[in-house]
Amino acid sequence: ILESEFLIDDNRIVEKKNPPAPDAAVRTHFLKALDDTRVRAEEALRANPGDRDALFALSIAQGVATDYMALVEKRQISSLSSARRSNDYAQRLLKLDPKFYDAYLTAGLSEYMLGSLPFFIRWFIHFDNVSGNKERGKENLELVSREGHYFRPFAKILLGIISLREKKPKDAQKLLVDLSRQYPANPLFRKELAKLNGKLGVGAN
């Protein structure tokens, strides 16, 4: 799923014909981890409604649930409810602390995702403080790639995928070079960079 050929091809993302069955044991542990996160974070918020870490944890948990539903279980429409909740928590966090830069990843991805949906679907979907402006979404992701703490590398990955989707391979190449140098033990970055260099007709970096 994390390979670029999957993420830049909408047909492969939404393909529902004979998808591999999710591992039942992994799914059980995964859902339990999400529920544990929710219970602990909501308890923290009851004690302190301004708990930034609790809001961030809830935003992450709902974001991961979105990815699992959309990419693994192939329930793209159903996943929008989790995406909306993830954005809600991120927006609450940013109102409390505009310098909590990691939260801009969720806000930015929500902007880009909503802007990428067909108009007739977008018409029925509302995300708080999200207009579906793809450029604004990319600006938020770029902010995280510079200032983020936890999500800085993930923001670069998302920007690389966006660059490939928008037919800007040299922009993606720069991001992959940076990620490959920063994380030399990760074979996926080197593999993706080698494939892209091959398409661009240049040697490996």
mmCIF file of C-alpha atoms in Angstrom:
data_model
loop_
_atom_site.group_PDB
_atom_site.id
_atom_site.type_symbol
_atom_site.label_atom_id
_atom_site.label_comp_id
_atom_site.label_asym_id
_atom_site.label_seq_id
_atom_site.Cartn_x
_atom_site.Cartn_y
_atom_site.Cartn_z
ATOM 1 C CA ILE A 1 0.000 0.000 0.000
ATOM 2 C CA LEU A 2 2.826 2.425 0.778
ATOM 3 C CA GLU A 3 4.363 2.089 -2.663
ATOM 4 C CA SER A 4 3.850 5.018 -5.012
ATOM 5 C CA GLU A 5 2.183 2.964 -7.768
ATOM 6 C CA PHE A 6 -0.679 2.256 -5.382
ATOM 7 C CA LEU A 7 -1.131 5.737 -3.968
ATOM 8 C CA ILE A 8 -1.021 7.643 -7.248
ATOM 9 C CA ASP A 9 -3.477 5.315 -8.994
ATOM 10 C CA ASP A 10 -7.051 6.026 -7.886
ATOM 11 C CA ASN A 11 -8.283 2.854 -9.562
ATOM 12 C CA ARG A 12 -6.034 0.721 -7.371
ATOM 13 C CA ILE A 13 -7.056 2.606 -4.231
ATOM 14 C CA VAL A 14 -10.776 2.072 -4.808
ATOM 15 C CA GLU A 15 -10.507 -1.379 -6.408
ATOM 16 C CA LYS A 16 -12.778 -3.750 -4.476
ATOM 17 C CA LYS A 17 -12.537 -6.855 -6.640
ATOM 18 C CA ASN A 18 -10.975 -9.704 -4.653
ATOM 19 C CA PRO A 19 -9.057 -7.533 -2.152
ATOM 20 C CA PRO A 20 -6.833 -9.441 0.284
ATOM 21 C CA ALA A 21 -8.689 -10.153 3.529
ATOM 22 C CA PRO A 22 -7.366 -8.129 6.480
ATOM 23 C CA ASP A 23 -5.645 -10.242 9.120
ATOM 24 C CA ALA A 24 -8.345 -10.846 11.735
ATOM 25 C CA ALA A 25 -5.943 -10.928 14.692
ATOM 26 C CA VAL A 26 -4.176 -7.749 13.595
ATOM 27 C CA ARG A 27 -7.542 -6.052 13.086
ATOM 28 C CA THR A 28 -8.645 -7.011 16.598
ATOM 29 C CA HIS A 29 -5.458 -5.637 18.178
ATOM 30 C CA PHE A 30 -5.646 -2.543 16.006
ATOM 31 C CA LEU A 31 -9.224 -1.704 16.983
ATOM 32 C CA LYS A 32 -8.440 -2.350 20.650
ATOM 33 C CA ALA A 33 -5.491 0.062 20.482
ATOM 34 C CA LEU A 34 -7.745 2.718 18.950
ATOM 35 C CA ASP A 35 -10.373 2.174 21.633
ATOM 36 C CA ASP A 36 -7.749 2.354 24.400
ATOM 37 C CA THR A 37 -6.524 5.627 22.933
ATOM 38 C CA ARG A 38 -10.047 7.042 22.828
ATOM 39 C CA VAL A 39 -10.835 6.039 26.418
ATOM 40 C CA ARG A 40 -7.612 7.468 27.847
ATOM 41 C CA ALA A 41 -7.757 10.665 25.820
ATOM 42 C CA GLU A 42 -11.397 11.356 26.639
ATOM 43 C CA GLU A 43 -10.637 10.792 30.315
ATOM 44 C CA ALA A 44 -7.778 13.310 30.058
ATOM 45 C CA LEU A 45 -10.078 15.819 28.346
ATOM 46 C CA ARG A 46 -12.681 15.484 31.076
ATOM 47 C CA ALA A 47 -9.994 16.419 33.582
ATOM 48 C CA ASN A 48 -8.620 19.190 31.333
ATOM 49 C CA PRO A 49 -10.585 20.229 28.212
ATOM 50 C CA GLY A 50 -7.452 21.979 26.953
ATOM 51 C CA ASP A 51 -5.218 18.908 27.062
ATOM 52 C CA ARG A 52 -3.272 19.254 23.809
ATOM 53 C CA ASP A 53 -1.754 15.789 23.901
ATOM 54 C CA ALA A 54 -5.188 14.199 24.312
ATOM 55 C CA LEU A 55 -6.593 16.097 21.331
ATOM 56 C CA PHE A 56 -3.549 15.167 19.257
ATOM 57 C CA ALA A 57 -3.878 11.492 20.206
ATOM 58 C CA LEU A 58 -7.555 11.474 19.220
ATOM 59 C CA SER A 59 -6.765 13.154 15.908
ATOM 60 C CA ILE A 60 -4.071 10.578 15.138
ATOM 61 C CA ALA A 61 -6.294 7.650 16.145
ATOM 62 C CA GLN A 62 -9.123 8.797 13.891
ATOM 63 C CA GLY A 63 -6.656 9.458 11.063
ATOM 64 C CA VAL A 64 -5.247 5.951 11.319
ATOM 65 C CA ALA A 65 -8.784 4.553 11.399
ATOM 66 C CA THR A 66 -9.502 6.509 8.217
ATOM 67 C CA ASP A 67 -6.482 5.000 6.467
ATOM 68 C CA TYR A 68 -7.363 1.474 7.560
ATOM 69 C CA MET A 69 -10.987 1.729 6.450
ATOM 70 C CA ALA A 70 -10.155 3.356 3.123
ATOM 71 C CA LEU A 71 -7.007 1.502 2.077
ATOM 72 C CA VAL A 72 -7.288 -1.908 3.753
ATOM 73 C CA GLU A 73 -11.023 -2.526 4.105
ATOM 74 C CA LYS A 74 -11.838 -0.536 0.922
ATOM 75 C CA ARG A 75 -14.641 1.410 2.620
ATOM 76 C CA GLN A 76 -13.766 4.843 1.253
ATOM 77 C CA ILE A 77 -17.138 6.512 1.803
ATOM 78 C CA SER A 78 -17.485 5.168 5.348
ATOM 79 C CA SER A 79 -13.954 6.341 6.130
ATOM 80 C CA LEU A 80 -15.011 9.965 5.637
ATOM 81 C CA SER A 81 -16.707 10.001 9.042
ATOM 82 C CA SER A 82 -13.402 9.101 10.735
ATOM 83 C CA ALA A 83 -11.594 11.661 8.579
ATOM 84 C CA ARG A 84 -14.064 14.321 9.695
ATOM 85 C CA ARG A 85 -13.558 13.449 13.375
ATOM 86 C CA SER A 86 -9.781 13.520 12.925
ATOM 87 C CA ASN A 87 -10.028 16.984 11.405
ATOM 88 C CA ASP A 88 -12.362 18.164 14.187
ATOM 89 C CA TYR A 89 -9.813 17.231 16.851
ATOM 90 C CA ALA A 90 -6.976 18.827 14.867
ATOM 91 C CA GLN A 91 -8.938 22.061 14.422
ATOM 92 C CA ARG A 92 -9.747 22.185 18.155
ATOM 93 C CA LEU A 93 -6.067 21.711 18.902
ATOM 94 C CA LEU A 94 -4.989 24.447 16.505
ATOM 95 C CA LYS A 95 -7.455 26.887 18.073
ATOM 96 C CA LEU A 96 -5.818 26.204 21.429
ATOM 97 C CA ASP A 97 -2.268 26.273 20.089
ATOM 98 C CA PRO A 98 -1.632 27.524 16.516
ATOM 99 C CA LYS A 99 2.019 26.495 16.918
ATOM 100 C CA PHE A 100 1.225 22.818 17.447
ATOM 101 C CA TYR A 101 2.572 22.272 13.956
ATOM 102 C CA ASP A 102 1.964 18.533 13.714
ATOM 103 C CA ALA A 103 -1.799 19.160 13.774
ATOM 104 C CA TYR A 104 -1.497 21.002 10.459
ATOM 105 C CA LEU A 105 -0.847 17.649 8.794
ATOM 106 C CA THR A 106 -4.414 16.523 9.427
ATOM 107 C CA ALA A 107 -5.782 19.945 8.503
ATOM 108 C CA GLY A 108 -3.712 20.025 5.321
ATOM 109 C CA LEU A 109 -4.563 16.484 4.297
ATOM 110 C CA SER A 110 -8.257 17.218 4.893
ATOM 111 C CA GLU A 111 -8.022 20.252 2.613
ATOM 112 C CA TYR A 112 -6.265 18.328 -0.147
ATOM 113 C CA MET A 113 -8.468 15.249 0.163
ATOM 114 C CA LEU A 114 -11.708 17.234 0.078
ATOM 115 C CA GLY A 115 -10.422 19.277 -2.864
ATOM 116 C CA SER A 116 -9.673 16.054 -4.740
ATOM 117 C CA LEU A 117 -13.185 14.642 -4.410
ATOM 118 C CA PRO A 118 -15.665 14.953 -7.279
ATOM 119 C CA PHE A 119 -17.882 17.998 -6.924
ATOM 120 C CA PHE A 120 -21.106 16.033 -6.464
ATOM 121 C CA ILE A 121 -19.571 14.210 -3.459
ATOM 122 C CA ARG A 122 -17.961 17.345 -2.029
ATOM 123 C CA TRP A 123 -21.359 19.049 -2.099
ATOM 124 C CA PHE A 124 -22.625 16.732 0.663
ATOM 125 C CA ILE A 125 -19.500 16.730 2.841
ATOM 126 C CA HIS A 126 -18.588 19.319 5.437
ATOM 127 C CA PHE A 127 -15.340 19.486 7.395
ATOM 128 C CA ASP A 128 -14.893 22.275 9.942
ATOM 129 C CA ASN A 129 -12.610 25.045 8.659
ATOM 130 C CA VAL A 130 -11.922 23.132 5.452
ATOM 131 C CA SER A 131 -12.914 24.534 2.068
ATOM 132 C CA GLY A 132 -11.310 21.959 -0.216
ATOM 133 C CA ASN A 133 -8.476 24.259 -1.284
ATOM 134 C CA LYS A 134 -5.722 21.939 -2.514
ATOM 135 C CA GLU A 135 -3.068 24.676 -2.506
ATOM 136 C CA ARG A 136 -3.868 25.559 1.086
ATOM 137 C CA GLY A 137 -3.637 21.875 1.916
ATOM 138 C CA LYS A 138 -0.161 21.638 0.400
ATOM 139 C CA GLU A 139 0.934 24.780 2.251
ATOM 140 C CA ASN A 140 -0.103 23.174 5.546
ATOM 141 C CA LEU A 141 1.810 20.003 4.710
ATOM 142 C CA GLU A 142 4.883 22.051 3.765
ATOM 143 C CA LEU A 143 4.642 23.808 7.137
ATOM 144 C CA VAL A 144 4.696 20.434 8.894
ATOM 145 C CA SER A 145 7.632 19.281 6.737
ATOM 146 C CA ARG A 146 9.617 22.266 8.058
ATOM 147 C CA GLU A 147 8.337 22.735 11.612
ATOM 148 C CA GLY A 148 6.689 19.469 12.623
ATOM 149 C CA HIS A 149 8.082 17.226 15.335
ATOM 150 C CA TYR A 150 6.387 13.828 15.024
ATOM 151 C CA PHE A 151 4.996 14.226 11.520
ATOM 152 C CA ARG A 152 7.836 15.999 9.704
ATOM 153 C CA PRO A 153 8.905 12.910 7.692
ATOM 154 C CA PHE A 154 5.307 11.827 7.083
ATOM 155 C CA ALA A 155 4.516 15.280 5.686
ATOM 156 C CA LYS A 156 7.388 14.851 3.234
ATOM 157 C CA ILE A 157 6.048 11.455 2.205
ATOM 158 C CA LEU A 158 2.602 12.930 1.565
ATOM 159 C CA LEU A 159 4.071 15.842 -0.375
ATOM 160 C CA GLY A 160 6.046 13.367 -2.468
ATOM 161 C CA ILE A 161 2.896 11.393 -3.259
ATOM 162 C CA ILE A 162 1.074 14.613 -4.153
ATOM 163 C CA SER A 163 3.940 15.646 -6.417
ATOM 164 C CA LEU A 164 3.748 12.336 -8.265
ATOM 165 C CA ARG A 165 -0.031 12.578 -8.563
ATOM 166 C CA GLU A 166 0.346 16.090 -9.989
ATOM 167 C CA LYS A 167 3.012 14.998 -12.497
ATOM 168 C CA LYS A 168 5.852 16.844 -10.761
ATOM 169 C CA PRO A 169 8.436 14.046 -10.467
ATOM 170 C CA LYS A 170 11.422 16.323 -9.801
ATOM 171 C CA ASP A 171 9.709 17.734 -6.713
ATOM 172 C CA ALA A 172 9.081 14.187 -5.511
ATOM 173 C CA GLN A 173 12.705 13.287 -6.262
ATOM 174 C CA LYS A 174 14.014 16.050 -3.987
ATOM 175 C CA LEU A 175 11.815 14.837 -1.137
ATOM 176 C CA LEU A 176 12.874 11.207 -1.633
ATOM 177 C CA VAL A 177 16.562 12.169 -1.684
ATOM 178 C CA ASP A 178 16.063 13.980 1.609
ATOM 179 C CA LEU A 179 14.159 11.074 3.169
ATOM 180 C CA SER A 180 16.685 8.494 1.913
ATOM 181 C CA ARG A 181 19.561 10.425 3.469
ATOM 182 C CA GLN A 182 17.692 11.049 6.701
ATOM 183 C CA TYR A 183 16.530 7.431 7.058
ATOM 184 C CA PRO A 184 19.182 5.248 5.370
ATOM 185 C CA ALA A 185 17.866 2.077 7.023
ATOM 186 C CA ASN A 186 14.458 2.424 5.362
ATOM 187 C CA PRO A 187 14.520 0.402 2.121
ATOM 188 C CA LEU A 188 11.235 1.815 0.808
ATOM 189 C CA PHE A 189 12.659 5.312 0.325
ATOM 190 C CA ARG A 190 15.660 3.954 -1.599
ATOM 191 C CA LYS A 191 13.419 1.712 -3.698
ATOM 192 C CA GLU A 192 11.049 4.557 -4.591
ATOM 193 C CA LEU A 193 13.952 6.897 -5.353
ATOM 194 C CA ALA A 194 15.586 4.303 -7.615
ATOM 195 C CA LYS A 195 12.341 3.821 -9.531
ATOM 196 C CA LEU A 196 11.857 7.546 -9.931
ATOM 197 C CA ASN A 197 15.464 8.110 -10.980
ATOM 198 C CA GLY A 198 14.998 5.415 -13.595
ATOM 199 C CA LYS A 199 11.949 7.183 -14.993
ATOM 200 C CA LEU A 200 13.820 10.474 -15.024
ATOM 201 C CA GLY A 201 16.875 8.888 -16.625
ATOM 202 C CA VAL A 202 19.350 9.798 -13.890
ATOM 203 C CA GLY A 203 21.699 7.805 -11.667
ATOM 204 C CA ALA A 204 20.791 6.850 -8.121
ATOM 205 C CA ASN A 205 21.507 9.440 -5.421
#
